[in-house]
Amino acid sequence: MGSPYSCCRLSFDCDVSFDLPDYDWQNQWCTSDDGRYIALIAWDTPDKQPGFRVVVIDTVANSIIEHDREHGCCESISWLNGQFEWT
C-alpha cells in the first residue's frame, strides 16, 4: 500500500558531540522560538506497527532528549507555549 509519510537523511552544518540514535527519520521537524531546541521525528515501528519518537536536540547543552514511543504516525509538530506539541 505504501505510506503517505517520507523518510529523510539528517545532516548538520555544525559540530556536534553526541550521536543520534540509529533511526529512520521522518521529514518533519521543528525548532523552539529561540532556536535552542530542535525536535526531530524518528520512526519506531516494531513488527510493522506504526509509531514514532520525538528526539529533541538541545543546541546549548549539546545533548539529546529522547521521548517515549508514541503509537501512530506524526502528522505535525510545532512549538507552542514553551514546549513541543505534536499530532
Coordinates of N, CA, C and O in Angstrom, one line a residue:
M1 N 0.8 -1.2 0.0 CA 0.0 0.0 0.0 C 0.9 1.3 0.0 O 0.5 2.2 -0.6
G2 N 2.0 1.2 0.7 CA 2.8 2.4 0.7 C 2.5 3.3 1.9 O 1.6 3.0 2.7
S3 N 3.1 4.4 2.0 CA 2.9 5.3 3.1 C 2.9 6.7 2.6 O 3.6 7.1 1.7
P4 N 2.0 7.6 3.2 CA 2.0 9.0 2.8 C 3.1 9.8 3.5 O 3.3 11.0 3.3
Y5 N 3.9 9.1 4.3 CA 5.0 9.7 5.1 C 6.3 9.4 4.5 O 6.5 8.3 4.0
S6 N 7.3 10.3 4.5 CA 8.6 10.1 3.9 C 9.6 9.9 5.0 O 9.5 10.4 6.1
C7 N 10.8 9.4 4.5 CA 12.0 9.3 5.4 C 12.9 10.4 4.8 O 12.8 10.8 3.7
C8 N 13.9 10.8 5.7 CA 14.9 11.7 5.2 C 16.2 11.4 5.8 O 16.3 10.6 6.8
R9 N 17.3 12.0 5.3 CA 18.6 11.8 5.9 C 19.0 13.1 6.6 O 18.7 14.2 6.1
L10 N 19.5 13.0 7.8 CA 19.9 14.2 8.6 C 21.3 14.6 8.3 O 22.2 13.7 8.1
S11 N 21.6 15.9 8.3 CA 22.9 16.4 8.2 C 23.0 17.7 9.0 O 22.0 18.4 9.1
F12 N 24.1 18.0 9.6 CA 24.3 19.2 10.4 C 25.4 20.1 9.9 O 26.4 19.5 9.4
D13 N 25.2 21.4 9.9 CA 26.2 22.3 9.4 C 27.0 22.8 10.6 O 27.6 23.9 10.5
C14 N 27.1 22.1 11.7 CA 27.9 22.5 12.8 C 28.4 21.2 13.5 O 28.0 20.1 13.2
D15 N 29.4 21.4 14.4 CA 29.9 20.3 15.1 C 29.0 19.9 16.2 O 28.4 20.7 16.9
V16 N 28.8 18.6 16.3 CA 28.0 18.0 17.4 C 28.8 17.0 18.2 O 29.6 16.3 17.5
S17 N 28.7 16.9 19.5 CA 29.5 15.9 20.2 C 28.7 14.8 20.8 O 29.0 14.1 21.7
F18 N 27.6 14.5 20.1 CA 26.7 13.4 20.6 C 26.4 12.6 19.3 O 26.4 13.1 18.2
D19 N 25.9 11.4 19.5 CA 25.5 10.5 18.4 C 24.0 10.4 18.5 O 23.4 10.1 19.6
L20 N 23.3 10.7 17.4 CA 21.9 10.5 17.4 C 21.6 9.0 17.3 O 22.4 8.2 16.7
P21 N 20.4 8.5 17.9 CA 20.1 7.1 17.8 C 20.0 6.7 16.3 O 19.7 7.5 15.4
D22 N 20.2 5.4 16.0 CA 20.2 4.9 14.7 C 18.7 4.6 14.3 O 18.2 3.5 14.4
Y23 N 18.0 5.6 13.9 CA 16.6 5.5 13.5 C 16.5 5.9 12.0 O 17.3 6.6 11.4
D24 N 15.3 5.6 11.4 CA 14.9 6.2 10.2 C 14.1 7.4 10.6 O 13.3 7.4 11.5
W25 N 14.4 8.5 9.9 CA 13.9 9.8 10.4 C 12.8 10.3 9.4 O 12.9 10.1 8.2
Q26 N 11.7 10.8 10.0 CA 10.7 11.4 9.2 C 11.0 12.8 8.7 O 11.8 13.5 9.4
N27 N 10.5 13.2 7.6 CA 10.9 14.6 7.1 C 10.0 15.7 7.7 O 9.6 16.6 7.1
Q28 N 9.9 15.6 9.1 CA 9.2 16.7 9.8 C 10.1 17.0 11.0 O 10.7 16.2 11.6
W29 N 10.2 18.3 11.3 CA 11.0 18.8 12.4 C 10.5 20.2 12.8 O 9.7 20.8 12.0
C30 N 11.0 20.7 13.9 CA 10.6 22.0 14.4 C 11.6 22.5 15.3 O 12.4 21.7 15.9
T31 N 11.7 23.8 15.5 CA 12.7 24.4 16.4 C 11.9 25.3 17.4 O 10.8 25.8 17.1
S32 N 12.5 25.5 18.6 CA 11.9 26.4 19.6 C 12.1 27.8 19.0 O 12.9 28.1 18.1
D33 N 11.3 28.7 19.6 CA 11.4 30.1 19.1 C 12.8 30.7 19.1 O 13.2 31.5 18.3
D34 N 13.5 30.4 20.2 CA 14.9 30.9 20.3 C 16.0 30.1 19.6 O 17.1 30.4 19.6
G35 N 15.6 29.0 19.0 CA 16.5 28.1 18.2 C 17.3 27.2 19.1 O 18.1 26.4 18.6
R36 N 17.1 27.2 20.4 CA 17.9 26.3 21.3 C 17.6 24.8 21.0 O 18.4 24.0 21.1
Y37 N 16.3 24.5 20.9 CA 15.8 23.1 20.8 C 15.4 22.8 19.3 O 14.7 23.6 18.7
I38 N 15.8 21.7 18.9 CA 15.3 21.1 17.6 C 14.7 19.8 17.8 O 15.3 18.9 18.4
A39 N 13.4 19.6 17.4 CA 12.7 18.4 17.6 C 12.7 17.7 16.2 O 12.3 18.2 15.2
L40 N 13.1 16.4 16.3 CA 13.1 15.5 15.1 C 12.1 14.4 15.3 O 11.9 14.0 16.5
I41 N 11.6 13.8 14.3 CA 10.6 12.7 14.4 C 11.3 11.5 13.9 O 11.8 11.4 12.7
A42 N 11.4 10.4 14.7 CA 12.1 9.2 14.4 C 11.0 8.1 14.3 O 10.1 8.0 15.1
W43 N 11.1 7.3 13.2 CA 10.2 6.2 13.0 C 10.6 5.1 14.1 O 11.7 4.9 14.4
D44 N 9.6 4.5 14.7 CA 9.8 3.4 15.7 C 8.6 2.4 15.4 O 7.5 2.6 15.9
T45 N 8.9 1.5 14.5 CA 7.8 0.6 14.0 C 8.1 -0.9 14.3 O 8.4 -1.6 13.3
P46 N 8.1 -1.3 15.5 CA 8.3 -2.8 15.8 C 7.2 -3.6 15.2 O 6.0 -3.2 15.3
D47 N 7.6 -4.7 14.6 CA 6.6 -5.6 14.0 C 5.7 -4.9 13.0 O 4.5 -5.2 12.9
K48 N 6.2 -3.8 12.3 CA 5.5 -3.0 11.4 C 4.3 -2.3 11.9 O 3.3 -1.9 11.2
Q49 N 4.3 -2.1 13.3 CA 3.2 -1.3 13.9 C 3.6 0.1 13.9 O 4.7 0.5 14.3
P50 N 2.7 1.0 13.4 CA 3.1 2.4 13.2 C 3.4 3.1 14.6 O 2.7 2.9 15.6
G51 N 4.5 3.8 14.6 CA 4.9 4.5 15.8 C 6.0 5.4 15.5 O 6.7 5.3 14.5
F52 N 6.3 6.4 16.5 CA 7.4 7.3 16.3 C 7.8 7.8 17.7 O 7.2 7.6 18.7
R53 N 9.0 8.4 17.7 CA 9.6 9.0 18.9 C 9.9 10.4 18.5 O 10.4 10.7 17.4
V54 N 9.8 11.3 19.5 CA 10.3 12.7 19.3 C 11.7 12.7 19.9 O 11.9 12.4 21.1
V55 N 12.7 13.2 19.2 CA 14.0 13.3 19.7 C 14.4 14.8 19.6 O 14.3 15.4 18.6
V56 N 14.7 15.3 20.8 CA 15.0 16.8 20.9 C 16.5 17.0 21.1 O 17.1 16.4 22.0
I57 N 17.0 17.9 20.3 CA 18.4 18.3 20.4 C 18.4 19.6 21.2 O 17.7 20.6 20.8
D58 N 19.2 19.7 22.2 CA 19.5 20.9 23.0 C 20.8 21.4 22.4 O 21.9 20.9 22.7
T59 N 20.7 22.5 21.7 CA 21.9 23.0 21.0 C 22.9 23.8 22.0 O 24.0 24.0 21.6
V60 N 22.4 24.2 23.1 CA 23.2 24.8 24.1 C 24.0 23.8 24.9 O 25.2 23.9 25.1
A61 N 23.3 22.8 25.4 CA 23.9 21.7 26.2 C 24.6 20.7 25.3 O 25.3 19.8 25.8
N62 N 24.3 20.8 24.0 CA 24.9 19.8 23.1 C 24.6 18.4 23.4 O 25.4 17.5 23.6
S63 N 23.2 18.2 23.7 CA 22.8 16.9 24.1 C 21.4 16.6 23.5 O 20.9 17.4 22.8
I64 N 21.0 15.3 23.7 CA 19.7 14.9 23.1 C 18.8 14.4 24.2 O 19.2 13.9 25.2
I65 N 17.5 14.6 24.0 CA 16.4 14.0 24.9 C 15.5 13.2 24.0 O 15.0 13.7 23.0
E66 N 15.4 11.9 24.3 CA 14.5 11.0 23.5 C 13.3 10.7 24.3 O 13.3 10.2 25.4
H67 N 12.1 11.0 23.7 CA 10.8 10.8 24.3 C 10.4 9.3 24.1 O 10.9 8.6 23.2
D68 N 9.4 8.9 24.9 CA 8.9 7.5 24.7 C 8.2 7.4 23.4 O 7.7 8.4 22.8
R69 N 8.0 6.2 23.0 CA 7.4 5.8 21.7 C 5.9 6.3 21.8 O 5.2 6.0 22.7
E70 N 5.4 6.9 20.7 CA 4.0 7.2 20.5 C 3.5 6.3 19.4 O 4.1 6.0 18.4
H71 N 2.3 5.8 19.7 CA 1.6 4.9 18.7 C 1.0 5.8 17.6 O 0.5 6.9 17.8
G72 N 1.1 5.3 16.3 CA 0.6 6.0 15.2 C 1.6 6.8 14.4 O 2.8 6.4 14.5
C73 N 1.2 7.7 13.6 CA 2.1 8.5 12.7 C 2.0 10.0 13.1 O 1.0 10.5 13.4
C74 N 3.2 10.6 13.1 CA 3.2 12.0 13.4 C 2.8 12.8 12.2 O 3.4 12.8 11.1
E75 N 1.7 13.6 12.3 CA 1.2 14.4 11.2 C 1.8 15.8 11.2 O 2.0 16.4 10.2
S76 N 2.1 16.3 12.4 CA 2.7 17.6 12.5 C 3.4 17.8 13.9 O 3.0 17.1 14.8
I77 N 4.3 18.7 14.0 CA 5.0 19.1 15.2 C 5.2 20.6 15.2 O 5.5 21.2 14.2
S78 N 5.0 21.2 16.4 CA 5.2 22.7 16.5 C 5.6 23.0 17.9 O 5.5 22.2 18.8
W79 N 6.1 24.3 18.0 CA 6.5 24.8 19.3 C 5.4 25.7 19.8 O 5.1 26.7 19.1
L80 N 4.7 25.4 20.9 CA 3.6 26.2 21.4 C 3.8 26.3 22.9 O 4.0 25.3 23.6
N81 N 3.6 27.5 23.5 CA 3.6 27.7 24.9 C 4.8 27.1 25.6 O 4.7 26.5 26.7
G82 N 6.0 27.3 25.0 CA 7.2 26.8 25.6 C 7.5 25.4 25.5 O 8.4 24.9 26.3
Q83 N 6.9 24.6 24.7 CA 7.1 23.2 24.5 C 6.7 22.7 23.1 O 6.0 23.4 22.4
F84 N 7.2 21.5 22.8 CA 6.8 20.9 21.5 C 5.5 20.2 21.7 O 5.3 19.5 22.7
E85 N 4.7 20.3 20.7 CA 3.4 19.6 20.7 C 3.3 18.9 19.3 O 3.6 19.5 18.3
W86 N 2.7 17.7 19.3 CA 2.6 17.0 18.0 C 1.2 16.3 17.9 O 0.6 16.1 18.9
T87 N 0.8 16.1 16.7 CA -0.4 15.4 16.4 C -0.1 14.2 15.5 O 0.9 14.2 14.8

